[in-house]
Every structure is written in structure tokens, then in C-alpha cells.
């Protein structure tokens, strides 16, 4: 049976790869992905045949993986983090949806979840995402800016903890600034902000700052920016967002 696994590698280090992902990778003959992500996979479990693509070639990657699987190979299409969060799973399903290809329709497809960047960022600083939250990608390459801006406004109105993916790049530096302005209009300057850089990798850095102190040059493309809600607090070294388990007088 033709098989395509769409696998989340987690944020970086092999210790964040799930047992299920490891098991699926070992059962494959081919691995398809962005070359930096393929390098994250330990050689001992990496499928023999490697097909790597550049950033931005997501549709080509998905198409190639479908073609290989249709030829009867066992294929791993890999994403960093979770494959369903701003990643390859939806590209595959969109191709299947839009192109009537009988061979593709016969492929057995399985999505294997991974730890997303926001989960690691949240737990590294305590329990930042402990209540309702929104993930928002600030990349307007695939989503029009007015849509993103509307979502930032509504997430702020709803007092959600917010995680910004794709916060900025060399070509795209104003979206984060504008989003922070929207949030600052409603949340206190002391609201905790965490910038997680290259989480789970040797270069990992966690910068704890606030809405009033964040500087754009602290952030790059390999960062996730997490903004607390109006209740997010610091206790010792940890940040957490309370969820009403304990009432306000402190009694249980
Ligand atoms: C195309 S998205 C992929 C997200 C990925 N599927 C996930 O679930 O984490 C790329 C963005 O995710 C965030 N990201 C992914 N891995 C990260 C890591 N190890 N540390 C910090 N941010 C990361 C950054 O905001 C980056 O610009």
C-alpha cells in the first residue's frame, strides 16, 4: 500500500521527537523536506533516500511526496514543530482537494503530530499558555494583511494569550510593530512578553520582556513572540496565566 506520513519533528532536538514520529520515520524509504529540517533527524532513523527542497517550495515538496508515495514508496514528508500548524499537512490536503488525481487518492495518508514552538515556549517559561490562546502567523505572503490585522484586534479584544509565528523577516519588518501597537492600545505596558529563539536547538534563547520594553531587533524569523493576557503573572522565575482553580482570596 502506498503510504505517506506527514511528520512533525518538534522544535529541534531529538528529545522532542515523539516515539510515534520516530517509529514512522524508521518505516520509511524516502524523506522529503526542507534541508534544515531533514538535518534535525538523527542519521540512525533517517530514511535512506533524501529529497530536500528550499524554503518557499512547499507545494513542490508536497507534490513530490505524493508522487513518490503513488509510485509505491513509503514516504515521510517532514515539518518542524507540528505538521498541522503553518506547515505541510494542509498543503497536501489542498493538492488532493484541488487536483483530481486517482493515484493520489489511493495513498494511505497519516499525519503524525509534533510539539509546536508555542508549546515549548510556554513550558520553558512556566505556564504562559494555560488559558485560552490564539496562534497568529504574521506572514502576509499567504494571508492578506487586513485579515491578519483583524485577527490581532479580535484576539486582543478577547484577552487571549497570543503567540505570533513568522513574526518578521528581512523583507517583512512592519507587521510585528503594527500588531504590538494594536495590543498596547488595550493591554498594560507591564504585560509579559516572551521571545523564544531557536527553541530546542543549541542556539536556544528565551528573552523575557514586556509590551513596553520589547524591541524589534530582539526578534528574527527563527523566533516566536508570546504575549501574556491581562492576567498573566510572574512568580519567582516563572510566568503563568491563572485559570481560576484557586479563588481570588487565595483559599482553595
Ligand atoms: C512555517 S512556521 C512552522 C511552525 C511549526 N510547524 C510549529 O508547529 O512550530 C515557522 C515559524 O515557526 C516558529 N518556530 C518554529 N520552530 C521554532 C523554534 N524552534 N523556535 C522558535 N520559533 C520557532 C517561528 O515563528 C518560525 O518563523
Coordinates of C-alpha atoms and ligand atoms in Angstrom, one line a residue:
X1 CA 0.0 0.0 0.0
X2 CA 1.3 3.5 -0.9
X3 CA 1.9 5.3 2.3
X4 CA 2.6 9.0 3.1
X5 CA 3.4 10.0 6.6
X6 CA 3.3 13.8 7.3
X7 CA 5.5 14.0 10.3
X8 CA 6.1 16.7 12.9
X9 CA 9.7 16.7 14.1
X10 CA 9.1 19.0 17.1
X11 CA 11.0 22.2 17.6
X12 CA 14.6 20.9 17.3
X13 CA 16.5 18.4 19.5
X14 CA 15.7 14.7 19.0
X15 CA 14.5 14.5 22.6
X16 CA 11.4 16.4 21.4
X17 CA 10.6 13.9 18.7
X18 CA 7.7 11.6 19.7
X19 CA 8.0 7.9 19.8
X20 CA 5.4 7.6 17.1
X21 CA 7.3 10.0 14.8
X22 CA 10.5 8.0 15.4
X23 CA 8.7 4.8 14.6
X24 CA 7.1 6.2 11.4
X25 CA 10.4 7.6 10.2
X26 CA 12.1 4.3 10.6
X27 CA 9.4 2.6 8.5
X28 CA 10.0 4.9 5.5
X29 CA 12.3 4.5 2.5
X30 CA 12.1 8.2 1.5
X31 CA 12.2 11.5 3.4
X32 CA 11.1 14.8 1.8
X33 CA 11.5 18.2 3.3
X34 CA 13.3 21.5 3.8
X35 CA 17.0 20.6 4.1
X36 CA 17.5 22.2 7.6
X37 CA 14.6 20.1 9.0
X38 CA 16.0 16.9 7.4
X39 CA 19.3 17.7 9.2
X40 CA 17.4 17.7 12.5
X41 CA 16.6 14.0 12.0
X42 CA 19.2 11.7 13.5
X43 CA 21.0 9.7 10.8
X44 CA 20.2 6.4 12.7
X45 CA 16.4 6.9 12.0
X46 CA 16.6 8.9 8.8
X47 CA 15.2 7.2 5.7
X48 CA 17.9 6.3 3.2
X49 CA 16.6 8.3 0.2
X50 CA 16.7 12.1 0.9
X51 CA 14.9 14.7 -1.2
X52 CA 15.5 18.2 0.0
X53 CA 13.8 21.4 -1.0
X54 CA 14.4 25.1 -0.3
X55 CA 12.2 27.3 1.8
X56 CA 9.2 28.5 -0.2
X57 CA 9.0 25.3 -2.2
X58 CA 6.2 23.9 -0.1
X59 CA 3.8 23.0 -3.0
X60 CA 6.7 21.3 -4.9
X61 CA 7.6 19.4 -1.7
X62 CA 4.1 18.1 -1.2
X63 CA 3.6 17.2 -4.8
X64 CA 6.9 15.3 -4.9
X65 CA 6.0 13.4 -1.7
X66 CA 2.6 12.5 -3.2
X67 CA 4.3 11.3 -6.5
X68 CA 6.8 9.1 -4.6
X69 CA 4.0 7.6 -2.5
X70 CA 1.9 7.0 -5.6
X71 CA 4.9 5.0 -7.0
X72 CA 4.5 2.7 -4.0
X73 CA 7.2 4.1 -1.8
X74 CA 6.9 4.6 2.0
X75 CA 7.4 8.4 2.3
X76 CA 8.0 10.7 5.2
X77 CA 7.2 14.4 4.5
X78 CA 8.6 16.3 7.4
X79 CA 7.8 19.7 9.1
X80 CA 9.3 21.3 12.1
X81 CA 7.0 21.5 15.1
X82 CA 3.6 20.2 14.4
X83 CA 2.8 19.4 10.7
X84 CA -0.7 20.9 11.0
X85 CA 0.4 24.3 12.3
X86 CA 1.5 26.6 9.5
X87 CA 3.1 23.5 7.9
X88 CA 2.9 20.8 5.3
X89 CA -0.2 18.8 6.2
X90 CA -2.6 21.4 4.8
X91 CA -0.6 21.7 1.6
X92 CA -1.0 18.0 0.9
X93 CA -4.7 18.1 1.6
X94 CA -5.2 21.2 -0.6
X95 CA -3.5 19.5 -3.5
X96 CA -5.6 16.4 -3.1
X97 CA -8.7 18.6 -2.9
X98 CA -7.9 20.7 -6.0
X99 CA -6.4 18.1 -8.4
X100 CA -8.4 15.1 -9.4
X101 CA -5.6 12.5 -9.3
X102 CA -6.8 8.9 -8.8
X103 CA -3.4 7.6 -7.9
X104 CA -3.0 10.2 -5.2
X105 CA -6.5 9.4 -3.9
X106 CA -5.4 5.8 -3.3
X107 CA -2.5 6.8 -1.0
X108 CA -2.8 6.0 2.7
X109 CA -2.0 9.3 4.4
X110 CA -1.2 9.6 8.1
X111 CA -0.5 12.9 10.0
X112 CA 1.9 12.4 12.9
X113 CA 1.7 15.3 15.4
X114 CA 4.7 17.1 16.9
X115 CA 5.4 19.6 19.6
X116 CA 4.8 23.0 18.3
X117 CA 7.1 26.0 19.0
X118 CA 4.4 27.7 21.2
X119 CA 4.1 24.7 23.5
X120 CA 7.9 24.6 24.2
X121 CA 8.0 28.4 24.6
X122 CA 5.1 28.2 27.1
X123 CA 6.5 25.5 29.2
X124 CA 10.1 26.9 29.2
X125 CA 8.8 30.0 30.9
X126 CA 6.3 28.3 33.1
X127 CA 2.6 28.1 32.1
X128 CA 2.1 31.0 29.8
X129 CA -0.5 29.3 27.6
X130 CA -2.6 27.9 30.5
X131 CA -5.9 29.5 29.4
X132 CA -7.5 30.4 26.1
X133 CA -5.0 31.4 23.5
X134 CA -4.6 32.4 19.8
X135 CA -1.8 31.5 17.4
X136 CA -1.4 34.1 14.7
X137 CA 1.1 34.0 11.8
X138 CA 2.2 37.5 10.9
X139 CA 3.3 36.4 7.4
X140 CA 1.2 38.2 4.8
X141 CA 2.8 36.2 2.0
X142 CA -0.1 33.7 2.1
X143 CA -2.8 35.7 4.1
X144 CA -3.8 39.2 3.3
X145 CA -2.7 41.8 5.9
X146 CA -6.3 43.1 6.6
X147 CA -7.3 39.5 7.7
X148 CA -4.2 39.2 10.0
X149 CA -4.8 42.7 11.4
X150 CA -8.5 41.8 12.1
X151 CA -7.4 38.6 13.9
X152 CA -4.9 40.5 16.1
X153 CA -7.6 43.0 17.0
X154 CA -10.1 40.3 18.0
X155 CA -7.5 38.3 19.9
X156 CA -6.7 41.4 21.9
X157 CA -10.4 42.2 22.5
X158 CA -11.0 38.6 23.7
X159 CA -8.0 38.9 26.1
X160 CA -6.4 35.8 24.6
X161 CA -2.8 34.9 25.3
X162 CA -1.2 35.4 21.8
X163 CA 1.6 33.6 20.1
X164 CA 3.0 35.2 16.9
X165 CA 4.5 32.8 14.4
X166 CA 6.6 34.1 11.5
X167 CA 6.9 37.5 13.4
X168 CA 9.3 39.1 10.9
X169 CA 11.9 38.5 8.3
X170 CA 14.4 40.7 6.5
X171 CA 11.8 41.6 3.9
X172 CA 8.9 41.9 6.3
X173 CA 9.5 44.0 9.4
X174 CA 6.5 46.2 10.0
X175 CA 3.8 43.6 10.8
X176 CA 5.1 42.9 14.3
X177 CA 5.4 46.6 15.1
X178 CA 1.8 47.3 13.9
X179 CA 0.5 44.2 15.8
X180 CA 2.2 45.3 19.0
X181 CA 0.6 48.8 18.6
X182 CA -2.8 47.2 18.4
X183 CA -2.2 45.2 21.6
X184 CA -0.6 48.1 23.5
X185 CA -3.8 50.1 23.0
X186 CA -5.6 47.7 25.2
X187 CA -3.1 45.9 27.5
X188 CA -0.9 47.3 30.2
X189 CA 2.8 48.1 29.3
X190 CA 3.8 45.6 32.0
X191 CA 2.1 42.7 30.2
X192 CA 4.7 39.9 30.0
X193 CA 6.2 39.2 26.6
X194 CA 8.5 36.3 25.8
X195 CA 10.6 35.9 22.7
X196 CA 11.7 32.3 22.1
X197 CA 14.6 31.9 19.7
X198 CA 15.6 28.7 18.0
X199 CA 13.9 26.7 20.8
X200 CA 15.0 23.2 21.3
X201 CA 18.2 23.8 19.4
X202 CA 21.8 24.5 20.6
X203 CA 21.3 28.3 19.9
X204 CA 18.1 28.4 22.1
X205 CA 17.4 31.7 23.8
X206 CA 14.4 32.8 25.9
X207 CA 14.1 36.6 26.3
X208 CA 11.6 37.8 28.9
X209 CA 10.5 41.3 28.4
X210 CA 7.2 43.3 28.4
X211 CA 4.9 45.1 26.0
X212 CA 6.6 48.5 26.8
X213 CA 10.1 47.2 26.6
X214 CA 10.1 44.8 23.6
X215 CA 12.5 46.0 20.8
X216 CA 12.0 44.7 17.3
X217 CA 15.7 43.9 17.0
X218 CA 15.3 41.2 19.7
X219 CA 13.2 39.2 17.2
X220 CA 14.0 37.4 14.0
X221 CA 12.5 34.8 11.7
X222 CA 13.5 31.9 13.9
X223 CA 11.6 33.4 16.9
X224 CA 8.2 33.0 18.3
X225 CA 6.7 36.0 20.2
X226 CA 4.4 35.2 23.1
X227 CA 2.2 37.9 24.7
X228 CA 0.5 37.3 28.0
X229 CA -3.1 38.3 28.6
X230 CA -4.3 40.8 31.2
X231 CA -4.0 38.1 34.0
X232 CA -0.5 36.7 33.2
X233 CA 1.8 37.0 36.2
X234 CA 5.3 36.2 37.3
X235 CA 6.0 34.0 40.3
X236 CA 9.8 33.6 41.1
X237 CA 11.4 32.9 37.7
X238 CA 8.2 31.6 36.2
X239 CA 5.4 33.2 34.1
X240 CA 1.9 31.8 34.3
X241 CA -1.6 32.6 33.3
X242 CA -4.1 31.7 36.1
X243 CA -7.2 29.7 35.3
X244 CA -9.4 30.2 38.3
X245 CA -8.6 26.9 40.1
X246 CA -7.9 28.9 43.2
X247 CA -10.2 31.8 44.1
X248 CA -9.0 35.3 44.4
X249 CA -8.7 35.3 48.2
X250 CA -6.1 32.6 47.8
X251 CA -8.2 30.0 49.6
X252 CA -8.7 26.7 47.8
Ligands
LIG1 C1 6.4 27.9 9.0 S1 6.2 28.1 10.7 C2 6.3 26.5 11.2 C3 5.7 26.2 12.6 C4 5.8 24.8 13.0 N1 5.1 23.9 12.2 C5 5.5 24.6 14.5 O1 4.4 23.9 14.8 O2 6.2 25.1 15.4 C6 7.8 28.8 11.1 C7 7.7 29.7 12.3 O3 7.5 28.9 13.5 C8 8.2 29.4 14.6 N2 9.2 28.4 15.0 C9 9.3 27.2 14.5 N3 10.3 26.5 15.2 C10 10.7 27.3 16.1 C11 11.7 27.2 17.2 N4 12.4 26.0 17.3 N5 11.9 28.2 18.0 C12 11.2 29.4 17.9 N6 10.3 29.6 16.9 C13 10.0 28.5 16.1 C14 8.9 30.7 14.1 O4 8.0 31.8 14.4 C15 9.0 30.5 12.6 O5 9.0 31.7 11.9

